[in-house]
CSV table of C-alpha atoms in Angstrom, one decimal:
chain,number,residue,atom,x,y,z
A,1,LEU,CA,25.1,11.4,66.6
A,2,GLY,CA,23.4,7.9,67.7
A,3,HIS,CA,24.9,8.0,70.9
A,4,GLY,CA,22.1,6.9,73.3
A,5,HIS,CA,20.7,10.0,73.7
A,6,ARG,CA,18.5,12.3,73.1
A,7,LEU,CA,20.2,16.0,73.4
A,8,ASN,CA,24.4,16.4,73.6
A,9,GLY,CA,23.9,18.1,76.8
A,10,GLU,CA,22.8,14.5,78.4
A,11,ILE,CA,26.4,13.3,77.0
A,12,PRO,CA,28.3,12.2,80.1
A,13,THR,CA,31.5,14.1,81.0
A,14,ARG,CA,33.6,11.1,81.8
A,15,PRO,CA,36.8,12.4,80.0
A,16,GLU,CA,37.0,9.2,77.7
A,17,VAL,CA,32.9,9.8,76.4
A,18,LEU,CA,33.8,13.4,75.9
A,19,ASP,CA,37.4,11.7,73.6
A,20,ALA,CA,33.9,9.8,71.6
A,21,LEU,CA,31.1,11.2,70.8
A,22,CYS,CA,32.7,15.1,71.2
A,23,ALA,CA,36.2,14.8,68.8
A,24,MET,CA,37.7,16.9,68.3
A,25,THR,CA,40.2,17.4,65.4
A,26,PRO,CA,44.4,19.0,66.0
A,27,SER,CA,43.3,22.3,66.0
A,28,ALA,CA,39.8,22.5,67.8
A,29,LYS,CA,42.0,20.8,70.6
A,30,LYS,CA,44.7,22.9,70.8
A,31,LEU,CA,42.4,25.8,70.7
A,32,LEU,CA,40.8,24.4,73.5
A,33,GLU,CA,44.1,24.1,75.5
A,34,GLU,CA,44.7,27.9,74.7
A,35,VAL,CA,41.5,28.6,76.2
A,36,VAL,CA,41.6,26.3,78.9
A,37,ARG,CA,45.3,27.9,80.6
A,38,ALA,CA,44.6,31.3,79.5
A,39,ARG,CA,40.8,31.6,81.4
A,40,GLN,CA,41.3,28.4,83.7
A,41,LEU,CA,38.6,26.6,83.5
A,42,SER,CA,37.0,24.1,85.4
A,43,PRO,CA,37.0,20.7,84.3
A,44,ARG,CA,32.6,21.3,84.4
A,45,VAL,CA,33.2,24.5,82.2
A,46,ILE,CA,35.9,22.2,79.6
A,47,ALA,CA,32.5,19.8,79.2
A,48,ARG,CA,30.0,22.2,78.6
A,49,LEU,CA,32.5,23.4,76.6
A,50,ARG,CA,32.6,20.6,74.4
A,51,ARG,CA,29.4,19.6,74.2
A,52,VAL,CA,28.0,23.5,73.2
A,53,ALA,CA,30.6,22.8,69.9
A,54,ARG,CA,29.2,19.5,69.4
A,55,THR,CA,25.7,20.4,68.8
A,56,VAL,CA,27.7,23.4,67.0
A,57,ALA,CA,29.0,21.7,65.0
A,58,ASP,CA,26.1,19.7,64.2
A,59,LEU,CA,24.4,22.3,63.7
A,60,ARG,CA,26.4,24.0,61.2
A,61,ALA,CA,27.5,20.8,58.9
A,62,PRO,CA,25.1,17.6,59.6
A,63,GLY,CA,26.4,14.4,59.9
A,64,VAL,CA,30.1,16.2,60.5
A,65,GLU,CA,32.2,13.5,62.3
A,66,ARG,CA,34.7,16.1,64.5
A,67,VAL,CA,34.0,19.0,66.0
A,68,GLY,CA,36.3,22.0,64.5
A,69,ASP,CA,38.3,24.5,65.8
A,70,VAL,CA,35.3,27.2,63.9
A,71,HIS,CA,33.4,25.2,65.8
A,72,LEU,CA,34.7,25.5,68.4
A,73,ALA,CA,35.4,28.9,68.6
A,74,GLU,CA,31.4,29.6,68.4
A,75,ALA,CA,30.7,27.6,71.8
A,76,ILE,CA,33.6,29.9,73.4
A,77,MET,CA,31.6,33.4,71.2
A,78,LEU,CA,28.0,31.7,73.4
A,79,ARG,CA,30.4,31.6,76.3
A,80,ASP,CA,31.7,35.0,76.7
A,81,PRO,CA,30.4,37.6,74.5
A,82,PRO,CA,32.7,40.5,73.2
C-alpha cells in the first residue's frame, strides 16, 4: 500500500488514518453502518474489521484503491462465521 506499515494490522486506528488507508466504496460504508447498528460494534472492532477488509481487498484484487462491500462482507464472515 505504500503507507509505511509492513502489515495492515499495524495501521493506526485513528479514524482519519483508517479513512485514508482503508478507504471504502459507498456500498461498503453503508454495509458497515448497518452492521454497526445491528451488532452494536465497538470502535475497536470497527477498526479491526476495516483493516481485515483492507487485507481481503489486497488479496482478492491487488491494486484496488477502495475496500468494496464484498471485501467487508468477507471480513465480517471471518469475524462471525455462520
